[in-house]
Amino acid sequence: MKYFSTNNRHQLTGFAQALVQGLPDDNGLFFPESIPLTLENSFESLSLAELGAHMLSPFVESDIDRSSLERICSEALSFPIPVVEVEPGISALELFHGPTLAFKDVGARFLARMIRQVTDEKLTVLVATSGDTGSAVANGFYGVEGIDVVILYPSGKISDIQEKQLTTMGGNVRAIEVEGVFDDCQRLVKQAFLDDSLRQKINLTSANSINIMRWIPQSIYYAWAIGQMQSDNSITISVPSGNFGNLAAGVLAMKMGAPIGRFIAATNANHIVPDYIETGVYTPASSVATISNAMDVGDPSNFPRLLELFDNDHYQLKEKLHGYWQNDEKTLSTIRACSAYNHYTLDPHGAIAYQAIVEKRDPAEEYLFLETAHPSKFKDVIDEALGSDIAIPGRLADCLSKTKEATLMPADYDQFVDYLCS
Ligand SMILES: *Cc1c(COP(=O)(O)O)cnc(C)c1O
């Protein structure tokens, strides 16, 4: 498989190079030159890891042999991803049973293992995070020989638990606390990748959701969920979205042949994409802080991929993708209502995707929403909403007792470069 840039279809790059390089030189996003129809025939009998190898094989085959691919899939997908019925007709795909209790574990674990498989060069992984990416990536790469991880996060804009997860790992993982918003962090990282003189000194690689091996493996759990549900009805999947890597992976699974009817793009007050779906006009904005902070994104980095999946045709996209957004107040009342009626505790991200279904529901259809993080990662919000004292699972509680280690820095590119080169 070769990959083109969303800015230039004529420039093709092989799998291994696209993986290590992260971003094409022209600032587009890598995209597979063709989408294999691997899910056209039945796949329900495969285990999660087998399904992973089956789906990824055409994307990596020139560079990774089948037995290595199978090993990577069973290592990366070593935790359960259950479909749990929340109420009749609405199920949750629980993506939070991995090491950092968030769905980004899936992509991050694939990325780290794929990179180690194709190169043994010394590498620096740069990650901008709005919350969960950083700890998932750091965890994926933690202790991997010859790879340094540098995480940038917006000061005061992520939860205490998220900050502790990012700043207490030590080893090959360093954290920079940026005085700014997530988009500032993302800008610094993007600028570094476009900086030739920096790249001559340091071998940079990206671990953001723009990397093909963060993005494509996420399609596996969509097919997995459809296989678990075994529904005769058309299934609509609601996805809580920020940078839209997760949703773009769902659309990829659909294009690979998975029987998915439609998607709902569910966001918080950062409703750039729901607006685009409605109007056909894309207007990026500064991000607004919300209680579902992993989705506080004003210019979603995977948007060009989403367009590419629909042949850059707004009409096609609108057929398959519906938009929904809600504010924090509504998210709190959603969490309360779902707890009261269904005894199911939503996290602030999954809550928006759930509520989108409740409001747009057609009784003849079956619905799935993605639960992208464990609710205890947002303990303050959940406890406030429910008047509860939600228990924090052991692997999360451990880091809370450690001391934060981070470098505080303004959103200034020169200082960032000095830090990387020192
Ligand atoms: C990152 C994240 C999202 C958004 O995912 P995207 O792929 O960026 O759209 C949603 N929920 C949680 C908990 C996240 O960490």
Short mmCIF file of C-alpha atoms and ligand atoms in Angstrom, two decimals:
data_model
loop_
_atom_site.label_atom_id
_atom_site.label_comp_id
_atom_site.label_asym_id
_atom_site.label_seq_id
_atom_site.Cartn_x
_atom_site.Cartn_y
_atom_site.Cartn_z
CA MET A 1 0.00 0.00 0.00
CA LYS A 2 1.16 3.51 -0.83
CA TYR A 3 -0.11 6.70 0.76
CA PHE A 4 -0.77 10.04 -0.93
CA SER A 5 -0.96 13.44 0.71
CA THR A 6 -4.40 15.04 0.99
CA ASN A 7 -2.69 18.08 -0.55
CA ASN A 8 -1.20 16.17 -3.50
CA ARG A 9 -2.53 12.86 -4.81
CA HIS A 10 0.38 12.37 -7.16
CA GLN A 11 3.09 12.13 -4.54
CA LEU A 12 3.06 8.58 -3.14
CA THR A 13 4.90 7.39 -0.03
CA GLY A 14 5.46 3.83 1.17
CA PHE A 15 3.99 2.57 4.44
CA ALA A 16 7.15 2.57 6.58
CA GLN A 17 8.14 6.08 5.56
CA ALA A 18 4.64 7.50 6.04
CA LEU A 19 4.55 5.88 9.47
CA VAL A 20 7.86 7.28 10.68
CA GLN A 21 7.49 10.67 8.98
CA GLY A 22 3.97 11.22 10.39
CA LEU A 23 3.09 14.16 8.14
CA PRO A 24 3.77 14.66 4.41
CA ASP A 25 6.19 17.51 3.54
CA ASP A 26 3.38 19.60 2.09
CA ASN A 27 1.49 19.81 5.39
CA GLY A 28 -1.35 17.55 4.19
CA LEU A 29 -2.26 14.20 5.76
CA PHE A 30 -1.26 10.76 4.55
CA PHE A 31 -4.15 8.79 3.05
CA PRO A 32 -4.14 5.25 1.57
CA GLU A 33 -4.21 5.22 -2.23
CA SER A 34 -7.03 2.65 -2.16
CA ILE A 35 -9.37 1.28 0.51
CA PRO A 36 -9.43 -2.54 0.57
CA LEU A 37 -12.87 -4.19 0.82
CA THR A 38 -11.74 -6.56 3.56
CA LEU A 39 -15.04 -6.46 5.45
CA GLU A 40 -17.33 -7.37 2.57
CA ASN A 41 -17.41 -11.02 3.56
CA SER A 42 -18.36 -12.17 7.03
CA PHE A 43 -15.81 -11.51 9.74
CA GLU A 44 -17.90 -12.13 12.89
CA SER A 45 -16.11 -15.35 13.82
CA LEU A 46 -12.69 -13.71 14.13
CA SER A 47 -11.25 -12.79 17.52
CA LEU A 48 -10.42 -9.12 18.09
CA ALA A 49 -6.72 -9.64 17.35
CA GLU A 50 -7.45 -11.79 14.29
CA LEU A 51 -9.83 -9.18 12.97
CA GLY A 52 -7.09 -6.57 13.51
CA ALA A 53 -4.55 -8.52 11.47
CA HIS A 54 -7.14 -9.20 8.77
CA MET A 55 -8.01 -5.50 8.45
CA LEU A 56 -4.50 -4.07 8.73
CA SER A 57 -2.73 -6.53 6.49
CA PRO A 58 -3.31 -4.70 3.16
CA PHE A 59 -2.24 -1.39 4.72
CA VAL A 60 1.14 -2.63 5.95
CA GLU A 61 1.93 -5.66 3.85
CA SER A 62 4.92 -4.28 1.96
CA ASP A 63 6.79 -3.64 5.22
CA ILE A 64 5.47 -5.95 7.94
CA ASP A 65 5.18 -9.71 7.53
CA ARG A 66 2.02 -11.51 8.58
CA SER A 67 3.39 -13.17 11.70
CA SER A 68 4.84 -9.89 13.05
CA LEU A 69 1.53 -8.22 12.29
CA GLU A 70 -0.36 -10.89 14.22
CA ARG A 71 1.98 -10.48 17.18
CA ILE A 72 1.56 -6.68 17.13
CA CYS A 73 -2.23 -7.05 17.01
CA SER A 74 -2.40 -9.42 19.94
CA GLU A 75 -0.06 -7.21 22.02
CA ALA A 76 -1.84 -3.96 21.13
CA LEU A 77 -5.35 -5.37 21.58
CA SER A 78 -4.68 -7.16 24.84
CA PHE A 79 -7.69 -5.72 26.73
CA PRO A 80 -11.43 -6.27 26.22
CA ILE A 81 -13.55 -3.90 24.09
CA PRO A 82 -17.11 -4.86 25.06
CA VAL A 83 -20.44 -3.73 23.63
CA VAL A 84 -22.68 -3.00 26.63
CA GLU A 85 -26.41 -2.38 26.34
CA VAL A 86 -27.31 0.86 28.13
CA GLU A 87 -31.01 0.79 27.30
CA PRO A 88 -33.03 -1.09 24.67
CA GLY A 89 -31.74 -0.10 21.22
CA ILE A 90 -28.76 1.87 22.55
CA SER A 91 -25.42 0.25 23.35
CA ALA A 92 -22.05 1.62 24.41
CA LEU A 93 -18.78 0.46 22.90
CA GLU A 94 -16.54 0.66 25.95
CA LEU A 95 -13.12 1.70 24.72
CA PHE A 96 -11.69 2.48 28.17
CA HIS A 97 -10.40 -0.86 29.39
CA GLY A 98 -6.80 -0.19 28.30
CA PRO A 99 -3.86 0.98 30.49
CA THR A 100 -4.78 4.72 30.55
CA LEU A 101 -8.55 4.15 30.53
CA ALA A 102 -9.15 5.95 27.23
CA PHE A 103 -9.70 4.88 23.63
CA LYS A 104 -6.44 6.46 22.53
CA ASP A 105 -4.65 3.47 24.06
CA VAL A 106 -5.61 1.46 20.98
CA GLY A 107 -3.96 3.73 18.42
CA ALA A 108 -1.00 4.57 20.66
CA ARG A 109 -0.18 0.93 21.35
CA PHE A 110 -0.29 0.15 17.63
CA LEU A 111 1.81 3.15 16.74
CA ALA A 112 4.63 2.36 19.19
CA ARG A 113 4.84 -1.27 18.10
CA MET A 114 4.64 -0.51 14.38
CA ILE A 115 7.41 2.09 14.60
CA ARG A 116 9.71 -0.26 16.52
CA GLN A 117 9.00 -2.91 13.90
CA VAL A 118 10.06 -0.79 10.89
CA THR A 119 13.07 1.11 12.28
CA ASP A 120 15.67 1.01 15.04
CA GLU A 121 16.79 4.63 14.54
CA LYS A 122 16.83 7.01 17.51
CA LEU A 123 13.58 9.00 17.42
CA THR A 124 11.83 11.82 19.25
CA VAL A 125 8.05 11.53 19.39
CA LEU A 126 6.29 14.93 19.66
CA VAL A 127 2.72 14.99 20.94
CA ALA A 128 0.33 17.86 21.51
CA THR A 129 -2.48 16.77 23.80
CA SER A 130 -5.84 18.19 24.80
CA GLY A 131 -6.12 15.59 27.53
CA ASP A 132 -5.93 11.90 26.88
CA THR A 133 -3.54 11.60 23.94
CA GLY A 134 -0.46 12.37 25.97
CA SER A 135 -0.81 9.67 28.56
CA ALA A 136 -1.91 7.07 26.01
CA VAL A 137 1.06 7.80 23.76
CA ALA A 138 3.50 8.03 26.65
CA ASN A 139 2.22 4.69 27.88
CA GLY A 140 2.53 3.16 24.42
CA PHE A 141 6.18 4.25 24.10
CA TYR A 142 7.18 4.07 27.76
CA GLY A 143 10.49 2.29 28.16
CA VAL A 144 10.96 1.71 24.40
CA GLU A 145 14.71 1.82 23.78
CA GLY A 146 15.93 4.70 21.57
CA ILE A 147 12.65 6.65 21.57
CA ASP A 148 12.16 9.90 23.52
CA VAL A 149 8.66 11.25 24.05
CA VAL A 150 7.94 14.99 24.47
CA ILE A 151 4.35 15.90 25.38
CA LEU A 152 2.91 19.43 25.15
CA TYR A 153 -0.27 20.20 27.05
CA PRO A 154 -2.20 23.43 27.70
CA SER A 155 -1.66 24.75 31.23
CA GLY A 156 -4.81 24.61 33.36
CA LYS A 157 -6.92 23.17 30.53
CA ILE A 158 -6.76 19.48 31.40
CA SER A 159 -8.03 17.62 34.46
CA ASP A 160 -5.79 17.04 37.51
CA ILE A 161 -5.79 13.33 36.88
CA GLN A 162 -4.85 13.80 33.23
CA GLU A 163 -2.01 16.12 34.24
CA LYS A 164 -0.69 13.63 36.79
CA GLN A 165 -0.79 10.88 34.19
CA LEU A 166 1.31 12.98 31.80
CA THR A 167 3.82 14.36 34.23
CA THR A 168 4.68 11.46 36.52
CA MET A 169 5.92 8.81 34.12
CA GLY A 170 9.61 9.79 34.03
CA GLY A 171 12.02 7.64 32.05
CA ASN A 172 11.94 8.49 28.35
CA VAL A 173 8.82 10.68 28.74
CA ARG A 174 9.05 14.49 29.28
CA ALA A 175 6.17 16.97 29.60
CA ILE A 176 5.96 20.66 28.60
CA GLU A 177 3.20 22.74 30.20
CA VAL A 178 2.36 25.39 27.57
CA GLU A 179 0.88 28.74 28.65
CA GLY A 180 -1.89 28.68 26.05
CA VAL A 181 -4.67 26.52 24.63
CA PHE A 182 -4.50 23.17 22.85
CA ASP A 183 -4.31 24.83 19.43
CA ASP A 184 -1.08 26.57 20.55
CA CYS A 185 0.40 23.18 21.46
CA GLN A 186 -0.67 21.76 18.14
CA ARG A 187 0.79 24.76 16.26
CA LEU A 188 4.20 24.33 17.94
CA VAL A 189 4.30 20.67 16.99
CA LYS A 190 3.22 21.33 13.41
CA GLN A 191 5.84 24.07 13.06
CA ALA A 192 8.56 21.73 14.33
CA PHE A 193 7.66 19.19 11.67
CA LEU A 194 7.96 21.84 8.95
CA ASP A 195 11.33 23.08 10.30
CA ASP A 196 14.08 21.57 8.13
CA SER A 197 16.97 22.83 10.23
CA LEU A 198 15.47 21.31 13.37
CA ARG A 199 14.82 18.04 11.58
CA GLN A 200 18.46 17.83 10.56
CA LYS A 201 19.39 17.81 14.24
CA ILE A 202 16.61 15.60 15.62
CA ASN A 203 14.74 12.69 14.09
CA LEU A 204 11.15 13.74 14.75
CA THR A 205 8.08 11.59 14.51
CA SER A 206 4.46 12.44 15.22
CA ALA A 207 2.19 10.40 17.44
CA ASN A 208 -0.87 12.61 17.12
CA SER A 209 -4.02 11.19 15.70
CA ILE A 210 -2.77 12.34 12.28
CA ASN A 211 -0.31 9.44 12.13
CA ILE A 212 -1.65 6.64 9.91
CA MET A 213 -1.00 4.04 12.59
CA ARG A 214 -2.91 5.98 15.22
CA TRP A 215 -5.75 6.42 12.79
CA ILE A 216 -6.22 3.22 10.75
CA PRO A 217 -6.12 0.68 13.65
CA GLN A 218 -9.06 2.48 15.26
CA SER A 219 -11.22 1.12 12.44
CA ILE A 220 -10.80 -2.36 13.97
CA TYR A 221 -13.11 -1.80 16.93
CA TYR A 222 -15.91 -0.47 14.73
CA ALA A 223 -15.95 -3.74 12.78
CA TRP A 224 -15.58 -5.64 16.06
CA ALA A 225 -18.62 -3.89 17.53
CA ILE A 226 -20.76 -4.52 14.46
CA GLY A 227 -19.78 -8.20 14.64
CA GLN A 228 -20.77 -8.34 18.33
CA MET A 229 -24.12 -6.68 17.77
CA GLN A 230 -25.29 -9.06 15.02
CA SER A 231 -28.21 -6.80 14.28
CA ASP A 232 -30.59 -7.10 11.35
CA ASN A 233 -31.33 -3.40 11.61
CA SER A 234 -29.18 -0.67 10.23
CA ILE A 235 -26.75 0.53 12.92
CA THR A 236 -26.05 4.20 13.51
CA ILE A 237 -22.86 4.99 15.42
CA SER A 238 -22.50 8.18 17.46
CA VAL A 239 -18.90 9.33 18.01
CA PRO A 240 -17.80 11.99 20.51
CA SER A 241 -15.36 13.98 18.42
CA GLY A 242 -12.53 16.50 18.73
CA ASN A 243 -9.82 16.03 16.11
CA PHE A 244 -12.08 13.57 14.24
CA GLY A 245 -9.51 10.77 13.96
CA ASN A 246 -11.86 8.35 15.68
CA LEU A 247 -14.84 9.21 13.48
CA ALA A 248 -12.68 9.11 10.34
CA ALA A 249 -11.61 5.58 11.37
CA GLY A 250 -15.27 4.59 11.66
CA VAL A 251 -15.97 5.89 8.17
CA LEU A 252 -12.92 3.96 6.97
CA ALA A 253 -14.39 0.73 8.43
CA MET A 254 -17.65 1.48 6.62
CA LYS A 255 -15.78 1.98 3.34
CA MET A 256 -13.97 -1.32 3.94
CA GLY A 257 -17.41 -2.93 3.86
CA ALA A 258 -18.61 -2.95 7.50
CA PRO A 259 -22.43 -2.69 7.52
CA ILE A 260 -22.82 0.68 9.22
CA GLY A 261 -25.82 2.83 8.32
CA ARG A 262 -24.82 6.32 9.43
CA PHE A 263 -22.63 8.21 11.86
CA ILE A 264 -23.37 11.05 14.22
CA ALA A 265 -20.55 13.57 14.70
CA ALA A 266 -21.15 14.61 18.33
CA THR A 267 -19.25 17.59 19.73
CA ASN A 268 -19.31 20.07 22.58
CA ALA A 269 -19.43 23.86 22.08
CA ASN A 270 -16.58 23.44 19.57
CA HIS A 271 -19.11 22.67 16.85
CA ILE A 272 -17.08 23.45 13.74
CA VAL A 273 -17.85 20.13 12.02
CA PRO A 274 -21.60 19.95 12.87
CA ASP A 275 -21.79 23.45 11.36
CA TYR A 276 -19.92 22.28 8.28
CA ILE A 277 -22.31 19.34 7.86
CA GLU A 278 -25.25 21.73 8.06
CA THR A 279 -23.93 24.49 5.80
CA GLY A 280 -21.10 23.09 3.68
CA VAL A 281 -18.86 25.90 4.92
CA TYR A 282 -15.84 25.09 7.08
CA THR A 283 -14.97 27.86 9.50
CA PRO A 284 -12.21 26.98 11.98
CA ALA A 285 -12.22 28.91 15.26
CA SER A 286 -10.26 29.21 18.49
CA SER A 287 -11.14 26.36 20.80
CA VAL A 288 -13.52 26.93 23.70
CA ALA A 289 -12.86 25.23 27.07
CA THR A 290 -15.51 22.71 28.17
CA ILE A 291 -15.94 19.84 30.64
CA SER A 292 -15.43 17.37 27.77
CA ASN A 293 -11.98 18.83 27.27
CA ALA A 294 -10.49 16.11 25.07
CA MET A 295 -12.84 17.46 22.40
CA ASP A 296 -11.93 21.15 22.79
CA VAL A 297 -10.65 21.54 19.25
CA GLY A 298 -11.33 24.53 17.00
CA ASP A 299 -9.64 23.29 13.82
CA PRO A 300 -9.84 19.48 13.78
CA SER A 301 -6.64 18.01 12.38
CA ASN A 302 -8.31 15.03 10.71
CA PHE A 303 -10.92 17.10 8.88
CA PRO A 304 -9.13 16.77 5.48
CA ARG A 305 -9.21 12.99 5.92
CA LEU A 306 -12.92 13.04 6.63
CA LEU A 307 -13.49 15.02 3.44
CA GLU A 308 -11.25 12.66 1.47
CA LEU A 309 -13.31 9.68 2.65
CA PHE A 310 -16.33 11.31 1.04
CA ASP A 311 -14.47 12.29 -2.14
CA ASN A 312 -14.43 15.91 -0.97
CA ASP A 313 -18.15 16.02 -1.68
CA HIS A 314 -20.32 17.73 0.91
CA TYR A 315 -23.45 16.08 -0.43
CA GLN A 316 -22.05 12.55 -0.01
CA LEU A 317 -20.80 13.41 3.44
CA LYS A 318 -24.17 14.77 4.54
CA GLU A 319 -25.87 11.52 3.49
CA LYS A 320 -23.83 9.50 5.97
CA LEU A 321 -22.90 11.98 8.65
CA HIS A 322 -25.22 13.89 10.93
CA GLY A 323 -24.01 16.58 13.29
CA TYR A 324 -24.95 17.18 16.93
CA TRP A 325 -23.55 19.37 19.67
CA GLN A 326 -24.48 20.42 23.17
CA ASN A 327 -23.17 22.68 25.94
CA ASP A 328 -21.78 21.71 29.35
CA GLU A 329 -25.02 22.26 31.25
CA LYS A 330 -26.79 19.79 28.99
CA THR A 331 -23.94 17.31 29.32
CA LEU A 332 -24.28 17.39 33.12
CA SER A 333 -28.02 16.77 32.90
CA THR A 334 -27.40 13.93 30.41
CA ILE A 335 -25.04 12.25 32.88
CA ARG A 336 -27.66 12.60 35.63
CA ALA A 337 -30.54 11.30 33.52
CA CYS A 338 -28.65 8.28 32.19
CA SER A 339 -27.50 7.37 35.68
CA ALA A 340 -31.04 7.69 37.07
CA TYR A 341 -32.84 5.76 34.32
CA ASN A 342 -30.23 3.25 33.21
CA HIS A 343 -27.81 3.03 36.16
CA TYR A 344 -25.03 3.61 33.67
CA THR A 345 -22.33 6.21 34.40
CA LEU A 346 -21.34 8.13 31.28
CA ASP A 347 -18.16 10.16 30.97
CA PRO A 348 -18.56 13.77 29.72
CA HIS A 349 -17.49 12.80 26.16
CA GLY A 350 -19.58 9.65 25.73
CA ALA A 351 -22.49 11.53 27.32
CA ILE A 352 -22.73 13.87 24.33
CA ALA A 353 -22.72 10.96 21.89
CA TYR A 354 -25.40 9.21 23.95
CA GLN A 355 -27.62 12.29 24.11
CA ALA A 356 -27.28 12.79 20.34
CA ILE A 357 -28.93 9.39 19.92
CA VAL A 358 -31.67 10.07 22.46
CA GLU A 359 -32.62 13.21 20.52
CA LYS A 360 -32.32 11.88 16.98
CA ARG A 361 -33.56 8.39 17.59
CA ASP A 362 -35.65 6.40 15.10
CA PRO A 363 -37.22 3.40 16.89
CA ALA A 364 -36.68 1.16 13.84
CA GLU A 365 -32.94 1.57 14.10
CA GLU A 366 -30.22 0.28 16.37
CA TYR A 367 -27.69 2.63 17.93
CA LEU A 368 -24.17 2.43 19.26
CA PHE A 369 -22.17 5.20 20.90
CA LEU A 370 -18.51 5.22 21.76
CA GLU A 371 -17.56 5.51 25.43
CA THR A 372 -14.11 7.00 24.89
CA ALA A 373 -12.91 7.33 28.49
CA HIS A 374 -13.64 5.86 31.91
CA PRO A 375 -15.88 8.28 33.85
CA SER A 376 -13.48 8.36 36.82
CA LYS A 377 -10.93 10.21 34.66
CA PHE A 378 -13.30 13.17 35.06
CA LYS A 379 -14.02 12.59 38.71
CA ASP A 380 -14.77 16.25 39.56
CA VAL A 381 -17.37 16.56 36.83
CA ILE A 382 -19.02 13.23 37.55
CA ASP A 383 -19.11 13.76 41.30
CA GLU A 384 -20.63 17.19 40.79
CA ALA A 385 -23.25 15.83 38.40
CA LEU A 386 -24.20 12.79 40.46
CA GLY A 387 -23.39 13.86 44.00
CA SER A 388 -21.26 10.73 44.11
CA ASP A 389 -17.71 9.81 45.04
CA ILE A 390 -16.76 7.71 42.05
CA ALA A 391 -13.97 5.20 42.66
CA ILE A 392 -10.73 5.64 40.75
CA PRO A 393 -9.35 2.34 39.39
CA GLY A 394 -5.98 1.31 40.88
CA ARG A 395 -3.80 1.94 37.84
CA LEU A 396 -5.03 5.51 37.71
CA ALA A 397 -4.88 6.10 41.47
CA ASP A 398 -1.16 5.17 41.61
CA CYS A 399 0.03 8.22 39.68
CA LEU A 400 -1.97 10.63 41.87
CA SER A 401 0.43 10.15 44.75
CA LYS A 402 3.50 11.03 42.62
CA THR A 403 4.95 14.53 42.12
CA LYS A 404 4.32 16.42 38.88
CA GLU A 405 7.38 17.05 36.70
CA ALA A 406 6.85 19.44 33.79
CA THR A 407 8.62 22.39 32.12
CA LEU A 408 6.44 25.53 32.08
CA MET A 409 6.81 27.46 28.82
CA PRO A 410 5.04 30.25 26.86
CA ALA A 411 3.62 29.26 23.45
CA ASP A 412 6.85 30.43 21.80
CA TYR A 413 8.47 28.45 18.99
CA ASP A 414 12.06 29.55 19.61
CA GLN A 415 11.93 28.49 23.23
CA PHE A 416 10.42 25.18 22.21
CA VAL A 417 13.27 24.55 19.75
CA ASP A 418 15.87 25.46 22.39
CA TYR A 419 14.28 22.97 24.72
CA LEU A 420 14.30 20.20 22.12
CA CYS A 421 17.93 20.84 21.18
CA SER A 422 19.31 21.21 24.70
C1 LIG B 1 -9.42 12.36 22.15
C2 LIG B 1 -10.74 12.10 22.75
C3 LIG B 1 -11.92 12.30 22.02
C4 LIG B 1 -11.90 12.84 20.61
O1 LIG B 1 -11.35 11.94 19.68
P1 LIG B 1 -10.91 12.47 18.24
O2 LIG B 1 -10.36 11.28 17.54
O3 LIG B 1 -9.87 13.53 18.47
O4 LIG B 1 -12.11 13.03 17.58
C5 LIG B 1 -13.12 11.98 22.61
N1 LIG B 1 -13.17 11.51 23.88
C6 LIG B 1 -12.06 11.33 24.62
C7 LIG B 1 -12.19 10.84 26.01
C8 LIG B 1 -10.81 11.60 24.08
O5 LIG B 1 -9.71 11.41 24.80
#
